[in-house]
Amino acid sequence: MKANVIINAQNEQEAERHIEQLQKNGYKRVANCYWTEIFKKEDGWTVQVNRDF
């Protein structure tokens, strides 16, 4: 799955903040492992959050 937006978080707090905001905005987690999580919205947009540390 190719993401429309990729976020490279520099620390755990930043990653959690982005994930929390995505979920508040209606994105659902569709794939995850610790280092990468992918969220998708009903309109087809996908966002990938990388823990880049």
PDB file of C-alpha atoms in Angstrom, residues 18-37:
ATOM      1  CA  HIS A  18       0.428  12.491  15.042  1.00  0.00           C
ATOM      2  CA  ILE A  19      -1.395   9.182  15.575  1.00  0.00           C
ATOM      3  CA  GLU A  20      -3.812  10.770  18.055  1.00  0.00           C
ATOM      4  CA  GLN A  21      -4.574  13.605  15.627  1.00  0.00           C
ATOM      5  CA  LEU A  22      -5.142  11.217  12.719  1.00  0.00           C
ATOM      6  CA  GLN A  23      -7.609   9.166  14.762  1.00  0.00           C
ATOM      7  CA  LYS A  24      -9.465  12.340  15.835  1.00  0.00           C
ATOM      8  CA  ASN A  25      -9.748  13.263  12.150  1.00  0.00           C
ATOM      9  CA  GLY A  26     -11.420   9.972  11.210  1.00  0.00           C
ATOM     10  CA  TYR A  27      -8.433   7.911  10.071  1.00  0.00           C
ATOM     11  CA  LYS A  28      -8.474   4.207  10.898  1.00  0.00           C
ATOM     12  CA  ARG A  29      -5.349   2.099  11.449  1.00  0.00           C
ATOM     13  CA  VAL A  30      -5.070  -0.430   8.603  1.00  0.00           C
ATOM     14  CA  ALA A  31      -1.538  -1.766   9.158  1.00  0.00           C
ATOM     15  CA  ASN A  32       1.037  -1.508  11.856  1.00  0.00           C
ATOM     16  CA  CYS A  33       4.220  -2.740  13.340  1.00  0.00           C
ATOM     17  CA  TYR A  34       6.146  -0.773  15.935  1.00  0.00           C
ATOM     18  CA  TRP A  35       8.182   1.272  13.435  1.00  0.00           C
ATOM     19  CA  THR A  36       5.475   2.007  10.865  1.00  0.00           C
ATOM     20  CA  GLU A  37       1.736   2.524  11.124  1.00  0.00           C
TER      21      GLU A  37
END
